[in-house]
Coordinates of C-alpha atoms and ligand atoms in Angstrom, one line a residue:
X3 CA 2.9 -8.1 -31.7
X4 CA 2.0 -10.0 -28.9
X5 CA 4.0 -9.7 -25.8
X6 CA 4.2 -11.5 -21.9
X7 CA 4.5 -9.5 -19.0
X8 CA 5.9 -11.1 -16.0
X9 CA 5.7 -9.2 -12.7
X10 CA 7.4 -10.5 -9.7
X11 CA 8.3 -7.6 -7.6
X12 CA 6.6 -8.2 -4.2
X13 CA 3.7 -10.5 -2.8
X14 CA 1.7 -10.8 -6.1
X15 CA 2.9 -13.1 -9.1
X16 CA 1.4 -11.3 -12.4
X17 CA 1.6 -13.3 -15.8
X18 CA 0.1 -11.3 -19.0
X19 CA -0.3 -10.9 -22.4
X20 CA -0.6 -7.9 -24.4
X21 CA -1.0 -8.1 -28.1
X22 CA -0.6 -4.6 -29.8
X23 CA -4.0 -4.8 -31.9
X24 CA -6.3 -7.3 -29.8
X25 CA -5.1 -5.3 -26.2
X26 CA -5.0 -8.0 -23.3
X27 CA -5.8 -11.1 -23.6
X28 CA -4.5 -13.0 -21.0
X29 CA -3.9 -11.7 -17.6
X30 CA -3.4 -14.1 -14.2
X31 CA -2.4 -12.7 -10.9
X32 CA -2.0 -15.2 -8.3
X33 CA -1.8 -13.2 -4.2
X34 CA 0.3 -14.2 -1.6
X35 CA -2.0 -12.3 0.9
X36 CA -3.3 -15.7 2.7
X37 CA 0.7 -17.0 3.0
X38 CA 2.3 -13.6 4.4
X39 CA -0.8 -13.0 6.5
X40 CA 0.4 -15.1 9.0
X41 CA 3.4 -13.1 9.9
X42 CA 1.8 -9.6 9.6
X43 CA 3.4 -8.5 6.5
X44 CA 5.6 -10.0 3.8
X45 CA 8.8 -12.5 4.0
X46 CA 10.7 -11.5 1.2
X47 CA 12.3 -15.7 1.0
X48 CA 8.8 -17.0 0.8
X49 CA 8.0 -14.5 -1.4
X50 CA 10.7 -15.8 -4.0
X51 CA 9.8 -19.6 -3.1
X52 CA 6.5 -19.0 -4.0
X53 CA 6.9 -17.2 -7.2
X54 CA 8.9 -20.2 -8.8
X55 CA 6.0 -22.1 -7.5
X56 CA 3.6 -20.2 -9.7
X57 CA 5.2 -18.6 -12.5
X58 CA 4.9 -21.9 -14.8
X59 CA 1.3 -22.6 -14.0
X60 CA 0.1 -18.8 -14.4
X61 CA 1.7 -18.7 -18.1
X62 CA 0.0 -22.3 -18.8
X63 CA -3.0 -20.8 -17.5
X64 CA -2.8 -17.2 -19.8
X65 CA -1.6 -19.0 -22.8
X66 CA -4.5 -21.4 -22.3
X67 CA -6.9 -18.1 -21.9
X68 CA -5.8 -16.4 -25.0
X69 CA -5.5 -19.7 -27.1
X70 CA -1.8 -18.6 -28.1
X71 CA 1.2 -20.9 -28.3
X72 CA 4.9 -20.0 -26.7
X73 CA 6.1 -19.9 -29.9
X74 CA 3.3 -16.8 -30.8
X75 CA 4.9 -14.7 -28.3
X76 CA 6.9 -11.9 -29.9
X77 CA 8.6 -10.2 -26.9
X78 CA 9.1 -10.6 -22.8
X79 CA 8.1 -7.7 -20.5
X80 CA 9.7 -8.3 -16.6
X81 CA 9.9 -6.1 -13.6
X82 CA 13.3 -5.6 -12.5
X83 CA 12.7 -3.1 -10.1
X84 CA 12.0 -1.6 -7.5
X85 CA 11.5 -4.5 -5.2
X86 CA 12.5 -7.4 -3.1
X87 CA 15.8 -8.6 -5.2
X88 CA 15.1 -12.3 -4.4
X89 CA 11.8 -12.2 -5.7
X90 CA 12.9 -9.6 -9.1
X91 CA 15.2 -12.1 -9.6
X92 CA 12.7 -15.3 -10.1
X93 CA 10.9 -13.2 -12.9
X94 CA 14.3 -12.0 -14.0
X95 CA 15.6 -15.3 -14.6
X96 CA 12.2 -17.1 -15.4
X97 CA 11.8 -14.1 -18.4
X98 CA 15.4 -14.1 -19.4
X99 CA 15.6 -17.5 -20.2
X100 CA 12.1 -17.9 -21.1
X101 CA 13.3 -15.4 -24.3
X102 CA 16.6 -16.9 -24.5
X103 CA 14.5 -20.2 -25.6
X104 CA 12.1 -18.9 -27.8
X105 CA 14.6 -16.2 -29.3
X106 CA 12.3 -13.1 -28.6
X107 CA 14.0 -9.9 -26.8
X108 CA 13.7 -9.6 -23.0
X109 CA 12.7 -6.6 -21.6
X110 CA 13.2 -4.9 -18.2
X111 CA 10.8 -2.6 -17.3
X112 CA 10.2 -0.4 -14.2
X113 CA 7.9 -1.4 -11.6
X114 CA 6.3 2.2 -11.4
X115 CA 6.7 2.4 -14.7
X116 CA 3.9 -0.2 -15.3
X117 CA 1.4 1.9 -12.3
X118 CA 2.0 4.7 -14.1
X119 CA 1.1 3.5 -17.7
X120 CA -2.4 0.9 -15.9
X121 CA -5.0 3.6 -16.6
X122 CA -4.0 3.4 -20.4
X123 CA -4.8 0.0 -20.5
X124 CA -8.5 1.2 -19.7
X125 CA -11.7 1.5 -22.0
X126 CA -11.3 4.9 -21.6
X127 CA -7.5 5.9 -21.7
X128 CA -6.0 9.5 -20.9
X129 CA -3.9 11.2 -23.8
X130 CA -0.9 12.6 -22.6
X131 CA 0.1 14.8 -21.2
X132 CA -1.2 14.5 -17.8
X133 CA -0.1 14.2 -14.2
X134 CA -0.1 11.0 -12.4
X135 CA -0.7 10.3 -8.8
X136 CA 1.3 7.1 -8.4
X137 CA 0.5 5.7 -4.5
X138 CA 1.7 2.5 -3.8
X139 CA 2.9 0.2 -1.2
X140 CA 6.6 1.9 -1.1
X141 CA 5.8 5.0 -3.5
X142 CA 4.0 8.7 -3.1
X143 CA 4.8 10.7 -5.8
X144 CA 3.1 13.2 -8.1
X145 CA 4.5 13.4 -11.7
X146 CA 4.3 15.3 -14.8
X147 CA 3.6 12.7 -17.8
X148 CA 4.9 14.0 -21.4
X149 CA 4.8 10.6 -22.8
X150 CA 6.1 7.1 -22.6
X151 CA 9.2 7.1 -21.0
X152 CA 8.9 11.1 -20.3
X153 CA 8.7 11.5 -16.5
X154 CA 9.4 14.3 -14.4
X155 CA 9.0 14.4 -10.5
X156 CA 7.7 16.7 -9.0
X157 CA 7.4 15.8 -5.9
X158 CA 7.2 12.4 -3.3
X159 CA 7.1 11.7 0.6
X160 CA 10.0 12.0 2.5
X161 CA 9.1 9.0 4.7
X162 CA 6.3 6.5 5.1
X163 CA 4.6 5.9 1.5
X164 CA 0.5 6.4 1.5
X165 CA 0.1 2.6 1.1
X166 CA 2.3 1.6 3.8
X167 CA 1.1 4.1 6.6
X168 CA -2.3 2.4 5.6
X169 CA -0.4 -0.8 6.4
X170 CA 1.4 0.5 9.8
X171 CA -1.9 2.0 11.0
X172 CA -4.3 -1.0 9.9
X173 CA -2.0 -2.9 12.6
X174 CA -2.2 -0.6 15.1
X175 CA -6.0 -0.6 15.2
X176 CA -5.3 -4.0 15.5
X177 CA -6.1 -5.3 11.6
X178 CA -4.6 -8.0 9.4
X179 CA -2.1 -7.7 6.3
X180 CA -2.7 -6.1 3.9
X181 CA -4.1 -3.1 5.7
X182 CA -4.9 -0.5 3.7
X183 CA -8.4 -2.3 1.9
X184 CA -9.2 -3.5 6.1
X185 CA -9.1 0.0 7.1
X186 CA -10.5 1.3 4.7
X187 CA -13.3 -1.3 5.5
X188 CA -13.2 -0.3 9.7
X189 CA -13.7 3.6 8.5
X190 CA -16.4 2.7 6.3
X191 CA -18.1 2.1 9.8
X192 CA -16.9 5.1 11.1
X193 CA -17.8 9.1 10.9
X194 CA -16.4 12.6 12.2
X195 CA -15.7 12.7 16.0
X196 CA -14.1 14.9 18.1
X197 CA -10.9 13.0 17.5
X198 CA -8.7 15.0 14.7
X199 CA -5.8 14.0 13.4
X200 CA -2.9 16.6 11.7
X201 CA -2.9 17.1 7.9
X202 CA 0.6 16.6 7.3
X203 CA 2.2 18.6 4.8
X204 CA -0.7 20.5 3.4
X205 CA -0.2 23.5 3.4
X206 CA 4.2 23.1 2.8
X207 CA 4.0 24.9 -1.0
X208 CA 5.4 21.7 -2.3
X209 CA 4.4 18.8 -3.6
X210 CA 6.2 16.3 -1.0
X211 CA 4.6 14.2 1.0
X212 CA 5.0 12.6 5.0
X213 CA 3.2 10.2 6.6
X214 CA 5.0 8.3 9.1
X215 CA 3.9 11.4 11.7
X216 CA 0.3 10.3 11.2
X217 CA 0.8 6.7 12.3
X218 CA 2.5 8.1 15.1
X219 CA -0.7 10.3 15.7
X220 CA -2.7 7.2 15.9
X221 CA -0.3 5.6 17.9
X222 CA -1.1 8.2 20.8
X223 CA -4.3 7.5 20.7
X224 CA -4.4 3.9 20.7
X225 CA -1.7 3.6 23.2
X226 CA -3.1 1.7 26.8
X227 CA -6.6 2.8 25.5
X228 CA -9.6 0.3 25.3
X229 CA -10.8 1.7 22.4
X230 CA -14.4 0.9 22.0
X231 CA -15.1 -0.4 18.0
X232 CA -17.1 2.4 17.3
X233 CA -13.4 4.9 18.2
X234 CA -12.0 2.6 16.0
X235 CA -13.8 3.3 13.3
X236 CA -13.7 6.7 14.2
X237 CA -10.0 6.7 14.3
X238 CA -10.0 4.6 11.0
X239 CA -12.2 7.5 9.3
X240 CA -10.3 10.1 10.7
X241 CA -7.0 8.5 9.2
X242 CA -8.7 8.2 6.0
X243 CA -9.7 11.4 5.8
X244 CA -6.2 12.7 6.5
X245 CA -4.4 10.9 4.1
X246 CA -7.2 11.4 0.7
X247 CA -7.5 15.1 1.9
X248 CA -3.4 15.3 1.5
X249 CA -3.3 13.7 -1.4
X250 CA -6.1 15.0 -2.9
X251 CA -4.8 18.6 -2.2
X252 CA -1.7 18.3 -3.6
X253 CA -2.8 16.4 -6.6
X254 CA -5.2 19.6 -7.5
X255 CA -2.4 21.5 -7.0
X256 CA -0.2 20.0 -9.6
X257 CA -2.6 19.4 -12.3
X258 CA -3.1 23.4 -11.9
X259 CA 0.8 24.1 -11.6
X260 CA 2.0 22.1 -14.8
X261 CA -1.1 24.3 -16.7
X262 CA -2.8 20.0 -17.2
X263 CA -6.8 19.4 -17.2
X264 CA -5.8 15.8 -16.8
X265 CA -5.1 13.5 -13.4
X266 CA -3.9 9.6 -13.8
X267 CA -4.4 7.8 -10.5
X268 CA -2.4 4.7 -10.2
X269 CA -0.9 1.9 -7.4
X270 CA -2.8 0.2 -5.2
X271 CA -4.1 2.5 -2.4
X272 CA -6.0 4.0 -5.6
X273 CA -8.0 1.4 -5.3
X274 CA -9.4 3.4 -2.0
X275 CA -12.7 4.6 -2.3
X276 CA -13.0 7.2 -0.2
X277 CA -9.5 8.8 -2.3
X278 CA -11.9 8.0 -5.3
X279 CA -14.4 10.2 -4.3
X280 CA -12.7 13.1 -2.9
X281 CA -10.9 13.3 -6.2
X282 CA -13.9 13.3 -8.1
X283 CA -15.2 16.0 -6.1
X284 CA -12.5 17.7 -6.4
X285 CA -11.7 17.2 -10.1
X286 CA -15.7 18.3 -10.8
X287 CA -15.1 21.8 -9.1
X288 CA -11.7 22.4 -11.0
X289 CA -12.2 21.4 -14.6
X290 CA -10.1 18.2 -14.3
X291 CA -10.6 14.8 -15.9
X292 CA -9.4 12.0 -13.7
X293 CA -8.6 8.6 -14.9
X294 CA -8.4 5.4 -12.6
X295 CA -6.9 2.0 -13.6
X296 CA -9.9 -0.9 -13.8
X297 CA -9.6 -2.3 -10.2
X298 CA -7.9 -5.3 -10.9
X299 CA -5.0 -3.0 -12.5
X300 CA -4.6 -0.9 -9.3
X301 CA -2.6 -3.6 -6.8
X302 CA 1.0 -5.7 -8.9
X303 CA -0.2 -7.2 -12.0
X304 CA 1.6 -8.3 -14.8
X305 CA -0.7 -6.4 -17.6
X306 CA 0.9 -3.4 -16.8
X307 CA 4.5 -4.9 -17.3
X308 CA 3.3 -6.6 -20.4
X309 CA 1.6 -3.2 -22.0
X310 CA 5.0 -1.5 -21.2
X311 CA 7.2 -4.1 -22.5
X312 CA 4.9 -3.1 -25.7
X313 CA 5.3 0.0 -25.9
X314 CA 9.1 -0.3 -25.4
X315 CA 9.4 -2.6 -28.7
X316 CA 7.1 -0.2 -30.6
X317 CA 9.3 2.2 -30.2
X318 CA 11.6 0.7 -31.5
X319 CA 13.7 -0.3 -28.3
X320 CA 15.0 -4.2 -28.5
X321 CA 16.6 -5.3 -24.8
X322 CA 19.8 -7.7 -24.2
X323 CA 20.4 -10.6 -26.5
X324 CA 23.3 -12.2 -24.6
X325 CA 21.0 -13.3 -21.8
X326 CA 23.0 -11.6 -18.9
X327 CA 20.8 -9.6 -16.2
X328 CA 20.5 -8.1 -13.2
X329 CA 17.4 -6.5 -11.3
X330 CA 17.3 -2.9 -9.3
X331 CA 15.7 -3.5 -5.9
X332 CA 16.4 0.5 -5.4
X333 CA 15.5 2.9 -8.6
X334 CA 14.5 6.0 -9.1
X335 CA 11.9 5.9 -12.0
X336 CA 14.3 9.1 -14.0
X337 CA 16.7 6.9 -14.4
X338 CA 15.4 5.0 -17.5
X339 CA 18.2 3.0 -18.9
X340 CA 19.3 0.2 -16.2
X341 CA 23.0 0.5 -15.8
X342 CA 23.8 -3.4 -16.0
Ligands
KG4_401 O1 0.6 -1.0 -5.9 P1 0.6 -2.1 -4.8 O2 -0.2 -3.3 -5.1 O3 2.0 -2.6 -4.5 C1 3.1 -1.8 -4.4 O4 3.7 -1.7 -5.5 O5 3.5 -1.4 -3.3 O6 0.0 -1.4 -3.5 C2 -0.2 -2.1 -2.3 C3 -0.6 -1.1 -1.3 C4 -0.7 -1.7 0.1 O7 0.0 -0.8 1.0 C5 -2.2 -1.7 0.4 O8 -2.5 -1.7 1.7 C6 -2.7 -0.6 -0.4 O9 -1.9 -0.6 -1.6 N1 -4.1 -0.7 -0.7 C7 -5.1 0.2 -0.2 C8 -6.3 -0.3 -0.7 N2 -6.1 -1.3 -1.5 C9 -4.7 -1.6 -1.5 N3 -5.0 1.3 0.6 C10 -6.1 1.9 0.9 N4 -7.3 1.5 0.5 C11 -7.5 0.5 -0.3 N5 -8.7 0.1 -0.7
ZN402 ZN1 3.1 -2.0 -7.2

């Protein structure tokens, strides 16, 4: 069964095609990075614009990769949420009617849904159940996996996600959009200094999550400094260190609590190396096996939409037929079944 993912969510336009037996064999992700840079961060109408510029060219271009026809394609995967509606609604549309044509079921999957399942799209895929570490852009949470489709929460920040107090600090050391790969760039420079910065939420029992207090931390001691660049690395590392160490902490902590041996890392600040690292470490000392997406997988793609799109019509579920749709700019990942 071979089926398109088409991810559309945000700043990246993600174009994919899962077969059930072969795996992926088309994937295109085309970045809007160079376009939003400009303004510091993204502009949701461009955003849209641009998607309807490149949806078209990014499915010529997988087709073309996998050496598959339209007419091959068995089902359509799309994000409809959570995200910018304008731009959820040029993959909405595009999919919908793209399905409507070729007479294949549409599917709408969840945004996170598609983090969450990326490490199973790797050579060496975790077997459920396990507990994923899902930090994104505009997500922090720590879940327990049972299955596909089988999430429970079990805890997320109450503010600022990880990826976005990347973002928000990155620009207040005075660094480009997107941040968090930047910083982690200036506190590869960096090293320990007298300069500490709080562990938020550490030590709170839970597993919930705040980091808008650390940006403000770093806004005190940027504010009407000259920092020299070797405090700003300093103050890059330091921020680093604070955010892996939470989330490091508190993803032990689960693993342990649900009685798991198994950690899923997903969403783009996964990409981090430094959270990499500390994991491992971590993981080594306490038994636990963790599994990353491939880096490519970690930031919006539209594999992950297409692999869940898959594993929706395996089991069996088929999607609207009368072409009406609607996308969730706001929803919680528990609630599965889109009330459209
Ligand atoms: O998952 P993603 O591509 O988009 C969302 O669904 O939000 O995540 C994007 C986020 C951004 O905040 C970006 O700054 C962060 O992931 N990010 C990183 C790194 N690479 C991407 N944060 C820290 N270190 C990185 N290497
Ligand atoms: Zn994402």
């Amino acid at each position: 069964m071979l089926v398109l993912g088409i991810e559309s969510s945000c700043d990246e336009t993600g174009v994919a095609l899962y077969d059930t037996t072969r795996g992926l064999i088309g994937d295109a992700v085309h970045t809007q990075v160079a376009m939003h840079e400009a303004y510091g961060g993204v502009v949701p109408e461009l955003a849209s614009r641009d998607h309807i510029r490149r949806l078209i060219p990014l499915l010529e271009r997988v087709l073309a990769e996998a050496k598959v026809a339209t007419s091959d394609i068995d089902g359509i995967a799309y994000t409809a949420g959570p995200g910018l509606a304008g731009a959820l609604l040029v993959g909405a549309s595009f999919a919908e009617s793209l399905g409507m044509a070729l007479g294949v079921p549409v599917l709408p999957v969840h945004h996170l849904e598609g983090h969450l399942l990326s490490p199973l799209l790797s050579a060496n895929p975790p077997t459920f159940p396990f507990v994923a570490l899902l930090v994104s852009g505009g997500h922090t949470q720590l879940m327990r996996v049972a299955g596909v489709g089988a999430y429970e929460l079990l805890g997320e920040s109450v503010d600022d996600a990880a990826g976005e107090a990347f973002d928000k600090t990155a620009k207040l050391l005075g660094l480009g959009y997107p941040g968090g790969p930047q910083l982690a760039e200036l506190a590869a420079r960096g090293g320990p200094s007298a300069l500490k910065l709080p562990r938020p939420m550490l030590k709170s029992g839970d597993f919930q999550f705040s980091f808008s207090g650390l940006k403000t931390a770093v806004l005190m001691q940027v504010h009407g400094r000259a920092l020299t660049e070797r405090q700003r690395a300093d103050l890059a590392w330091e921020f680093q260190e604070a955010v892996t160490e939470v989330l490091t902490e508190k993803s032990a902590v689960a693993v342990r609590h649900c009685g798991l041996d198994t950690l899923v890392v997903a969403g783009g600040v996964g990409a981090n190396r430094r959270l990499r690292q500390r994991l491992d470490e971590r993981a080594a000392m306490e038994g636990i096996r963790v599994h990353y997406p491939e880096l490519a997988l970690c930031t919006d793609n539209g594999a992950m939409i297409a692999y869940c799109g898959a594993q929706r019509l395996l089991a069996g579920q088929h999607g609207g037929k009368d072409g009406a749709f609607n996308v969730r700019p706001r929803w919680p990942l528990n609630e599965s079944i889109l009330p459209f």
